[in-house]
PDB file of C-alpha atoms in Angstrom:
ATOM      1  CA  MET Z   1     -31.068-111.197  -2.103  1.00  0.00           C
ATOM      2  CA  VAL Z   2     -30.800-108.008  -0.155  1.00  0.00           C
ATOM      3  CA  ILE Z   3     -29.989-106.053  -3.278  1.00  0.00           C
ATOM      4  CA  GLU Z   4     -32.701-107.518  -5.247  1.00  0.00           C
ATOM      5  CA  LEU Z   5     -35.236-106.858  -2.488  1.00  0.00           C
ATOM      6  CA  VAL Z   6     -34.146-103.153  -2.052  1.00  0.00           C
ATOM      7  CA  VAL Z   7     -34.229-102.547  -5.792  1.00  0.00           C
ATOM      8  CA  THR Z   8     -37.600-104.171  -6.056  1.00  0.00           C
ATOM      9  CA  MET Z   9     -38.981-102.084  -3.292  1.00  0.00           C
ATOM     10  CA  ALA Z  10     -37.593 -98.876  -4.734  1.00  0.00           C
ATOM     11  CA  THR Z  11     -39.406 -99.548  -8.021  1.00  0.00           C
ATOM     12  CA  VAL Z  12     -42.566-100.251  -6.127  1.00  0.00           C
ATOM     13  CA  GLY Z  13     -42.040 -97.073  -4.228  1.00  0.00           C
ATOM     14  CA  LEU Z  14     -42.117 -95.029  -7.468  1.00  0.00           C
ATOM     15  CA  LEU Z  15     -45.620 -96.427  -8.154  1.00  0.00           C
ATOM     16  CA  LEU Z  16     -46.830 -95.872  -4.621  1.00  0.00           C
ATOM     17  CA  GLY Z  17     -45.745 -92.345  -4.261  1.00  0.00           C
ATOM     18  CA  PHE Z  18     -47.295 -91.468  -7.599  1.00  0.00           C
ATOM     19  CA  VAL Z  19     -50.602 -93.030  -6.736  1.00  0.00           C
ATOM     20  CA  GLY Z  20     -50.728 -91.596  -3.241  1.00  0.00           C
ATOM     21  CA  ALA Z  21     -50.736 -95.140  -1.806  1.00  0.00           C
ATOM     22  CA  GLY Z  22     -49.035 -96.754   1.288  1.00  0.00           C
ATOM     23  CA  GLY Z  23     -49.083 -99.936  -0.819  1.00  0.00           C
ATOM     24  CA  SER Z  24     -48.477-102.479   1.913  1.00  0.00           C
ATOM     25  CA  GLY Z  25     -50.876-104.876   0.329  1.00  0.00           C
ATOM     26  CA  PHE Z  26     -48.819-104.799  -2.895  1.00  0.00           C
ATOM     27  CA  ILE Z  27     -45.596-105.274  -0.881  1.00  0.00           C
ATOM     28  CA  ILE Z  28     -47.210-108.139   1.064  1.00  0.00           C
ATOM     29  CA  SER Z  29     -47.811-109.924  -2.258  1.00  0.00           C
ATOM     30  CA  LEU Z  30     -44.264-109.516  -3.366  1.00  0.00           C
ATOM     31  CA  LEU Z  31     -42.615-110.573   0.026  1.00  0.00           C
ATOM     32  CA  THR Z  32     -44.906-113.683   0.221  1.00  0.00           C
ATOM     33  CA  VAL Z  33     -44.865-114.927  -3.296  1.00  0.00           C
ATOM     34  CA  VAL Z  34     -41.569-113.626  -4.759  1.00  0.00           C
ATOM     35  CA  PHE Z  35     -39.351-113.739  -1.698  1.00  0.00           C
ATOM     36  CA  GLY Z  36     -41.055-116.501   0.260  1.00  0.00           C
ATOM     37  CA  TYR Z  37     -41.584-114.947   3.578  1.00  0.00           C
ATOM     38  CA  PRO Z  38     -44.455-116.239   5.896  1.00  0.00           C
ATOM     39  CA  ILE Z  39     -47.732-114.300   5.418  1.00  0.00           C
ATOM     40  CA  HIS Z  40     -47.931-112.975   9.054  1.00  0.00           C
ATOM     41  CA  THR Z  41     -44.255-111.734   8.781  1.00  0.00           C
ATOM     42  CA  SER Z  42     -45.072-110.011   5.579  1.00  0.00           C
ATOM     43  CA  LEU Z  43     -48.144-108.454   6.910  1.00  0.00           C
ATOM     44  CA  GLY Z  44     -46.449-106.948   9.958  1.00  0.00           C
ATOM     45  CA  THR Z  45     -43.261-105.941   8.099  1.00  0.00           C
ATOM     46  CA  ALA Z  46     -45.041-104.292   5.172  1.00  0.00           C
ATOM     47  CA  LEU Z  47     -47.506-102.315   7.345  1.00  0.00           C
ATOM     48  CA  ALA Z  48     -44.598-101.111   9.525  1.00  0.00           C
ATOM     49  CA  ALA Z  49     -42.671-100.149   6.436  1.00  0.00           C
ATOM     50  CA  MET Z  50     -45.488 -97.758   5.552  1.00  0.00           C
ATOM     51  CA  ILE Z  51     -44.457 -95.519   8.457  1.00  0.00           C
ATOM     52  CA  PHE Z  52     -41.233 -94.544   6.501  1.00  0.00           C
ATOM     53  CA  SER Z  53     -42.422 -94.795   2.808  1.00  0.00           C
ATOM     54  CA  SER Z  54     -45.605 -92.703   3.643  1.00  0.00           C
ATOM     55  CA  LEU Z  55     -43.577 -90.159   5.589  1.00  0.00           C
ATOM     56  CA  ALA Z  56     -41.447 -89.525   2.581  1.00  0.00           C
ATOM     57  CA  GLY Z  57     -44.439 -89.393   0.166  1.00  0.00           C
ATOM     58  CA  ALA Z  58     -46.368 -87.124   2.507  1.00  0.00           C
ATOM     59  CA  VAL Z  59     -43.513 -84.544   2.735  1.00  0.00           C
ATOM     60  CA  SER Z  60     -43.444 -84.406  -0.984  1.00  0.00           C
ATOM     61  CA  HIS Z  61     -47.249 -84.085  -1.298  1.00  0.00           C
ATOM     62  CA  TYR Z  62     -47.277 -81.451   1.379  1.00  0.00           C
ATOM     63  CA  ARG Z  63     -44.770 -79.392  -0.690  1.00  0.00           C
ATOM     64  CA  GLU Z  64     -46.858 -80.015  -3.765  1.00  0.00           C
ATOM     65  CA  GLY Z  65     -49.891 -78.573  -1.975  1.00  0.00           C
ATOM     66  CA  ASN Z  66     -51.954 -81.895  -2.070  1.00  0.00           C
ATOM     67  CA  ILE Z  67     -52.613 -82.373   1.706  1.00  0.00           C
ATOM     68  CA  ALA Z  68     -55.622 -81.269   3.943  1.00  0.00           C
ATOM     69  CA  LEU Z  69     -53.817 -81.206   7.285  1.00  0.00           C
ATOM     70  CA  GLY Z  70     -56.803 -80.989   9.693  1.00  0.00           C
ATOM     71  CA  THR Z  71     -58.694 -83.730   8.048  1.00  0.00           C
ATOM     72  CA  GLY Z  72     -55.539 -85.873   7.737  1.00  0.00           C
ATOM     73  CA  ALA Z  73     -54.804 -85.535  11.445  1.00  0.00           C
ATOM     74  CA  VAL Z  74     -58.193 -86.530  12.642  1.00  0.00           C
ATOM     75  CA  VAL Z  75     -58.517 -89.490  10.176  1.00  0.00           C
ATOM     76  CA  GLY Z  76     -55.111 -90.684  10.915  1.00  0.00           C
ATOM     77  CA  GLY Z  77     -55.565 -90.467  14.790  1.00  0.00           C
ATOM     78  CA  ALA Z  78     -58.676 -92.522  14.614  1.00  0.00           C
ATOM     79  CA  GLY Z  79     -56.999 -94.958  12.150  1.00  0.00           C
ATOM     80  CA  MET Z  80     -54.082 -95.596  14.545  1.00  0.00           C
ATOM     81  CA  LEU Z  81     -56.395 -97.018  17.143  1.00  0.00           C
ATOM     82  CA  GLY Z  82     -58.364 -99.094  14.685  1.00  0.00           C
ATOM     83  CA  ALA Z  83     -55.168-100.592  13.130  1.00  0.00           C
ATOM     84  CA  TRP Z  84     -53.776-101.589  16.557  1.00  0.00           C
ATOM     85  CA  LEU Z  85     -57.073-103.329  17.413  1.00  0.00           C
ATOM     86  CA  GLY Z  86     -57.233-104.937  14.028  1.00  0.00           C
ATOM     87  CA  SER Z  87     -53.574-106.265  14.119  1.00  0.00           C
ATOM     88  CA  LEU Z  88     -54.147-107.953  17.440  1.00  0.00           C
ATOM     89  CA  GLY Z  89     -57.274-109.602  15.972  1.00  0.00           C
ATOM     90  CA  SER Z  90     -55.379-111.069  12.899  1.00  0.00           C
ATOM     91  CA  ASN Z  91     -53.397-113.364  15.170  1.00  0.00           C
ATOM     92  CA  GLY Z  92     -56.329-115.775  15.445  1.00  0.00           C
ATOM     93  CA  ILE Z  93     -56.471-116.302  11.675  1.00  0.00           C
ATOM     94  CA  SER Z  94     -54.338-119.085   9.988  1.00  0.00           C
ATOM     95  CA  GLY Z  95     -51.675-118.067   7.447  1.00  0.00           C
ATOM     96  CA  GLU Z  96     -53.466-119.764   4.498  1.00  0.00           C
ATOM     97  CA  GLU Z  97     -56.844-118.165   5.372  1.00  0.00           C
ATOM     98  CA  LEU Z  98     -55.248-114.807   5.865  1.00  0.00           C
ATOM     99  CA  LYS Z  99     -53.493-114.960   2.595  1.00  0.00           C
ATOM    100  CA  TRP Z 100     -56.711-115.535   0.645  1.00  0.00           C
ATOM    101  CA  MET Z 101     -58.587-112.927   2.767  1.00  0.00           C
ATOM    102  CA  THR Z 102     -55.914-110.316   2.058  1.00  0.00           C
ATOM    103  CA  ALA Z 103     -56.010-111.066  -1.617  1.00  0.00           C
ATOM    104  CA  GLY Z 104     -59.767-110.727  -1.671  1.00  0.00           C
ATOM    105  CA  MET Z 105     -59.601-107.477   0.201  1.00  0.00           C
ATOM    106  CA  LEU Z 106     -57.066-106.128  -2.333  1.00  0.00           C
ATOM    107  CA  LEU Z 107     -59.322-107.084  -5.132  1.00  0.00           C
ATOM    108  CA  LEU Z 108     -62.421-105.645  -3.465  1.00  0.00           C
ATOM    109  CA  SER Z 109     -60.438-102.287  -2.857  1.00  0.00           C
ATOM    110  CA  GLY Z 110     -59.716-102.063  -6.521  1.00  0.00           C
ATOM    111  CA  LEU Z 111     -63.225-102.610  -7.553  1.00  0.00           C
ATOM    112  CA  ALA Z 112     -64.398-100.071  -4.932  1.00  0.00           C
ATOM    113  CA  MET Z 113     -62.044 -97.539  -6.228  1.00  0.00           C
ATOM    114  CA  TRP Z 114     -63.208 -98.120  -9.767  1.00  0.00           C
ATOM    115  CA  LEU Z 115     -66.804 -97.552  -8.721  1.00  0.00           C
ATOM    116  CA  ARG Z 116     -65.861 -94.400  -6.850  1.00  0.00           C
ATOM    117  CA  MET Z 117     -63.884 -93.104  -9.818  1.00  0.00           C
ATOM    118  CA  TRP Z 118     -66.867 -93.707 -12.176  1.00  0.00           C
ATOM    119  CA  LEU Z 119     -69.010 -91.741  -9.749  1.00  0.00           C
ATOM    120  CA  VAL Z 120     -66.650 -88.848  -9.342  1.00  0.00           C
ATOM    121  CA  ALA Z 121     -65.839 -88.492 -13.128  1.00  0.00           C
ATOM    122  CA  ARG Z 122     -68.362 -85.803 -13.693  1.00  0.00           C
ATOM    123  CA  ARG Z 123     -67.396 -83.793 -10.571  1.00  0.00           C
ATOM    124  CA  GLN Z 124     -64.803 -80.999 -10.755  1.00  0.00           C
ATOM    125  CA  ASP Z 125     -62.114 -80.622  -7.995  1.00  0.00           C
ATOM    126  CA  ARG Z 126     -63.520 -77.258  -6.958  1.00  0.00           C
ATOM    127  CA  GLU Z 127     -66.955 -78.824  -6.446  1.00  0.00           C
ATOM    128  CA  ALA Z 128     -65.488 -81.647  -4.408  1.00  0.00           C
ATOM    129  CA  SER Z 129     -63.661 -79.252  -2.101  1.00  0.00           C
ATOM    130  CA  ALA Z 130     -66.926 -77.073  -1.693  1.00  0.00           C
ATOM    131  CA  THR Z 131     -68.883 -80.085  -0.478  1.00  0.00           C
ATOM    132  CA  ARG Z 132     -66.832 -80.166   2.717  1.00  0.00           C
ATOM    133  CA  SER Z 133     -68.686 -77.218   4.089  1.00  0.00           C
ATOM    134  CA  ARG Z 134     -72.114 -78.827   3.573  1.00  0.00           C
ATOM    135  CA  ILE Z 135     -71.238 -82.078   5.463  1.00  0.00           C
ATOM    136  CA  PRO Z 136     -72.877 -82.283   8.996  1.00  0.00           C
ATOM    137  CA  SER Z 137     -70.636 -83.602  11.881  1.00  0.00           C
ATOM    138  CA  TYR Z 138     -67.742 -83.421   9.602  1.00  0.00           C
ATOM    139  CA  TRP Z 139     -65.142 -84.333  12.290  1.00  0.00           C
ATOM    140  CA  ALA Z 140     -67.232 -87.265  13.553  1.00  0.00           C
ATOM    141  CA  ALA Z 141     -67.394 -88.580  10.035  1.00  0.00           C
ATOM    142  CA  ALA Z 142     -63.613 -88.141   9.700  1.00  0.00           C
ATOM    143  CA  CYS Z 143     -63.177 -90.233  12.924  1.00  0.00           C
ATOM    144  CA  LEU Z 144     -65.434 -92.960  11.522  1.00  0.00           C
ATOM    145  CA  VAL Z 145     -63.498 -93.027   8.242  1.00  0.00           C
ATOM    146  CA  GLY Z 146     -60.228 -93.416  10.192  1.00  0.00           C
ATOM    147  CA  LEU Z 147     -61.513 -96.046  12.571  1.00  0.00           C
ATOM    148  CA  VAL Z 148     -63.027 -98.275   9.856  1.00  0.00           C
ATOM    149  CA  THR Z 149     -60.031 -98.027   7.583  1.00  0.00           C
ATOM    150  CA  GLY Z 150     -57.692 -98.565  10.451  1.00  0.00           C
ATOM    151  CA  VAL Z 151     -59.351-101.857  11.495  1.00  0.00           C
ATOM    152  CA  LEU Z 152     -59.089-103.102   7.856  1.00  0.00           C
ATOM    153  CA  SER Z 153     -55.373-102.161   7.725  1.00  0.00           C
ATOM    154  CA  GLY Z 154     -54.689-103.907  11.046  1.00  0.00           C
ATOM    155  CA  ILE Z 155     -56.496-107.106  10.243  1.00  0.00           C
ATOM    156  CA  PHE Z 156     -55.189-107.611   6.641  1.00  0.00           C
ATOM    157  CA  GLY Z 157     -51.797-105.746   7.022  1.00  0.00           C
ATOM    158  CA  ILE Z 158     -52.763-103.493   4.080  1.00  0.00           C
ATOM    159  CA  GLY Z 159     -52.735 -99.641   4.016  1.00  0.00           C
ATOM    160  CA  ALA Z 160     -56.419 -99.737   2.906  1.00  0.00           C
ATOM    161  CA  THR Z 161     -55.499 -96.882   0.608  1.00  0.00           C
ATOM    162  CA  PRO Z 162     -58.461 -97.144  -1.761  1.00  0.00           C
ATOM    163  CA  PHE Z 163     -60.933 -97.172   1.192  1.00  0.00           C
ATOM    164  CA  ILE Z 164     -59.284 -94.155   2.703  1.00  0.00           C
ATOM    165  CA  GLN Z 165     -59.236 -92.349  -0.520  1.00  0.00           C
ATOM    166  CA  ILE Z 166     -63.019 -93.182  -1.119  1.00  0.00           C
ATOM    167  CA  GLY Z 167     -63.738 -91.957   2.435  1.00  0.00           C
ATOM    168  CA  LEU Z 168     -61.905 -88.750   1.921  1.00  0.00           C
ATOM    169  CA  MET Z 169     -63.598 -88.053  -1.342  1.00  0.00           C
ATOM    170  CA  ALA Z 170     -67.125 -89.492  -0.901  1.00  0.00           C
ATOM    171  CA  VAL Z 171     -67.632 -88.839   2.836  1.00  0.00           C
ATOM    172  CA  LEU Z 172     -65.339 -85.719   3.546  1.00  0.00           C
ATOM    173  CA  GLY Z 173     -65.600 -84.194   0.046  1.00  0.00           C
ATOM    174  CA  LEU Z 174     -61.895 -83.905  -0.817  1.00  0.00           C
ATOM    175  CA  SER Z 175     -60.702 -83.635  -4.506  1.00  0.00           C
ATOM    176  CA  ILE Z 176     -58.881 -86.563  -5.958  1.00  0.00           C
ATOM    177  CA  ARG Z 177     -55.517 -84.818  -5.750  1.00  0.00           C
ATOM    178  CA  GLN Z 178     -56.139 -83.938  -2.080  1.00  0.00           C
ATOM    179  CA  ALA Z 179     -57.281 -87.462  -1.345  1.00  0.00           C
ATOM    180  CA  ALA Z 180     -54.016 -88.770  -2.926  1.00  0.00           C
ATOM    181  CA  GLY Z 181     -51.749 -86.574  -0.805  1.00  0.00           C
ATOM    182  CA  THR Z 182     -53.822 -86.801   2.430  1.00  0.00           C
ATOM    183  CA  THR Z 183     -53.938 -90.495   2.238  1.00  0.00           C
ATOM    184  CA  MET Z 184     -50.140 -90.551   2.491  1.00  0.00           C
ATOM    185  CA  MET Z 185     -50.348 -88.594   5.677  1.00  0.00           C
ATOM    186  CA  VAL Z 186     -53.180 -90.725   7.207  1.00  0.00           C
ATOM    187  CA  ILE Z 187     -51.286 -93.990   6.572  1.00  0.00           C
ATOM    188  CA  ILE Z 188     -48.395 -92.980   8.847  1.00  0.00           C
ATOM    189  CA  PRO Z 189     -50.294 -93.235  12.131  1.00  0.00           C
ATOM    190  CA  ILE Z 190     -52.151 -96.225  10.839  1.00  0.00           C
ATOM    191  CA  ALA Z 191     -48.870 -97.927  10.123  1.00  0.00           C
ATOM    192  CA  ILE Z 192     -47.640 -96.916  13.531  1.00  0.00           C
ATOM    193  CA  GLY Z 193     -50.650 -98.497  15.331  1.00  0.00           C
ATOM    194  CA  GLY Z 194     -50.686-101.651  13.220  1.00  0.00           C
ATOM    195  CA  GLY Z 195     -47.005-102.148  13.394  1.00  0.00           C
ATOM    196  CA  ALA Z 196     -47.017-101.719  17.114  1.00  0.00           C
ATOM    197  CA  GLY Z 197     -49.672-104.694  17.310  1.00  0.00           C
ATOM    198  CA  TYR Z 198     -47.713-106.886  14.920  1.00  0.00           C
ATOM    199  CA  TYR Z 199     -44.605-106.210  16.984  1.00  0.00           C
ATOM    200  CA  GLN Z 200     -46.479-107.271  20.152  1.00  0.00           C
ATOM    201  CA  LEU Z 201     -47.348-110.519  18.406  1.00  0.00           C
ATOM    202  CA  GLY Z 202     -43.761-111.228  17.311  1.00  0.00           C
ATOM    203  CA  HIS Z 203     -44.532-110.871  13.573  1.00  0.00           C
ATOM    204  CA  LEU Z 204     -42.171-107.966  12.837  1.00  0.00           C
ATOM    205  CA  ASP Z 205     -38.951-108.705  11.237  1.00  0.00           C
ATOM    206  CA  VAL Z 206     -36.760-105.552  11.931  1.00  0.00           C
ATOM    207  CA  ARG Z 207     -33.953-106.444   9.431  1.00  0.00           C
ATOM    208  CA  LEU Z 208     -36.446-106.992   6.693  1.00  0.00           C
ATOM    209  CA  LEU Z 209     -38.333-103.839   7.655  1.00  0.00           C
ATOM    210  CA  LEU Z 210     -35.158-101.739   7.117  1.00  0.00           C
ATOM    211  CA  GLU Z 211     -34.581-103.248   3.818  1.00  0.00           C
ATOM    212  CA  VAL Z 212     -38.112-102.732   2.631  1.00  0.00           C
ATOM    213  CA  ALA Z 213     -38.348 -99.214   4.010  1.00  0.00           C
ATOM    214  CA  GLY Z 214     -35.087 -98.045   2.559  1.00  0.00           C
ATOM    215  CA  GLY Z 215     -36.155 -99.106  -0.939  1.00  0.00           C
ATOM    216  CA  VAL Z 216     -39.721 -97.850  -0.785  1.00  0.00           C
ATOM    217  CA  MET Z 217     -38.808 -94.451   0.779  1.00  0.00           C
ATOM    218  CA  LEU Z 218     -36.502 -93.560  -2.108  1.00  0.00           C
ATOM    219  CA  GLY Z 219     -39.028 -94.456  -4.698  1.00  0.00           C
ATOM    220  CA  SER Z 220     -42.036 -92.993  -2.990  1.00  0.00           C
ATOM    221  CA  TYR Z 221     -40.526 -89.552  -2.556  1.00  0.00           C
ATOM    222  CA  ILE Z 222     -39.648 -89.313  -6.287  1.00  0.00           C
ATOM    223  CA  GLY Z 223     -42.901 -90.850  -7.330  1.00  0.00           C
ATOM    224  CA  ALA Z 224     -44.996 -88.217  -5.445  1.00  0.00           C
ATOM    225  CA  LYS Z 225     -43.453 -85.547  -7.680  1.00  0.00           C
ATOM    226  CA  PHE Z 226     -45.411 -86.766 -10.660  1.00  0.00           C
ATOM    227  CA  THR Z 227     -48.978 -86.731  -9.155  1.00  0.00           C
ATOM    228  CA  ARG Z 228     -49.622 -83.050 -10.148  1.00  0.00           C
ATOM    229  CA  ARG Z 229     -48.051 -83.552 -13.574  1.00  0.00           C
ATOM    230  CA  VAL Z 230     -50.178 -86.139 -15.134  1.00  0.00           C
ATOM    231  CA  ARG Z 231     -53.818 -86.153 -16.340  1.00  0.00           C
ATOM    232  CA  THR Z 232     -56.390 -87.072 -13.769  1.00  0.00           C
ATOM    233  CA  VAL Z 233     -57.606 -90.115 -15.779  1.00  0.00           C
ATOM    234  CA  VAL Z 234     -53.967 -91.565 -15.493  1.00  0.00           C
ATOM    235  CA  LEU Z 235     -54.028 -91.161 -11.617  1.00  0.00           C
ATOM    236  CA  GLN Z 236     -57.467 -92.711 -11.402  1.00  0.00           C
ATOM    237  CA  THR Z 237     -56.444 -95.686 -13.472  1.00  0.00           C
ATOM    238  CA  ALA Z 238     -53.252 -96.316 -11.550  1.00  0.00           C
ATOM    239  CA  MET Z 239     -55.278 -96.123  -8.155  1.00  0.00           C
ATOM    240  CA  VAL Z 240     -57.544 -98.842  -9.503  1.00  0.00           C
ATOM    241  CA  LEU Z 241     -54.997-101.224 -10.957  1.00  0.00           C
ATOM    242  CA  LEU Z 242     -52.441-101.206  -8.176  1.00  0.00           C
ATOM    243  CA  PRO Z 243     -54.503-103.233  -5.513  1.00  0.00           C
ATOM    244  CA  MET Z 244     -55.741-105.452  -8.222  1.00  0.00           C
ATOM    245  CA  VAL Z 245     -52.232-106.409  -9.385  1.00  0.00           C
ATOM    246  CA  GLY Z 246     -51.347-107.128  -5.763  1.00  0.00           C
ATOM    247  CA  ALA Z 247     -54.266-109.449  -5.441  1.00  0.00           C
ATOM    248  CA  ALA Z 248     -53.486-111.335  -8.602  1.00  0.00           C
ATOM    249  CA  ILE Z 249     -49.721-111.874  -7.404  1.00  0.00           C
ATOM    250  CA  LEU Z 250     -51.023-113.144  -4.093  1.00  0.00           C
ATOM    251  CA  MET Z 251     -53.738-115.540  -5.505  1.00  0.00           C
ATOM    252  CA  LEU Z 252     -51.692-116.870  -8.413  1.00  0.00           C
TER     253      LEU Z 252
END
């Protein structure tokens, strides 16, 4: 059981590192449906595991030049607070309701990412980066993006990767490659805040956390190496499909 879980998580980590995703929603689906853990335990464990997997992926993305450090720090700080508040609020939702709500949120995130990719398809990376200098109240907007995505992460146990990436691109003007790398950085404080909240509620399985984190960290670090080596359309497609596959697993 342990070996199967670690190998599965390492495989998942390859995809998450490549896409620039924390991927806790996808991991929740596997833990709940494939391995049979209660939904609240899966939420807390998967979100906390993103601390380690996103750290490994963020280091790799930083070395590849994909991270906007200042933006990531502000968004992540606000996201930590939002995730902690959201995780405390999730305790009042029943397991069955939370499972369907999480699945719906994953599906919605995939659709939202598809819409964003369609809108950004005609925009070049250099134009996206230049947009940042024209945004008024840039840092206030960064805090808002972090707070909203953090609350979503805390309530549903997901990393809210598509919403973070949409915020980074649409609101803050980052390119798609910068959004992929910076998202990995942002998820670290979000996972810390959300994980702390679930730990307070008793929904964090430490042994399971170590097994999940070990497998995902290895795969995530390797997967991040491929982000700059593939065509943009491939990266966009992977960003859209990942949360939708997680939603399908959780619902079916």
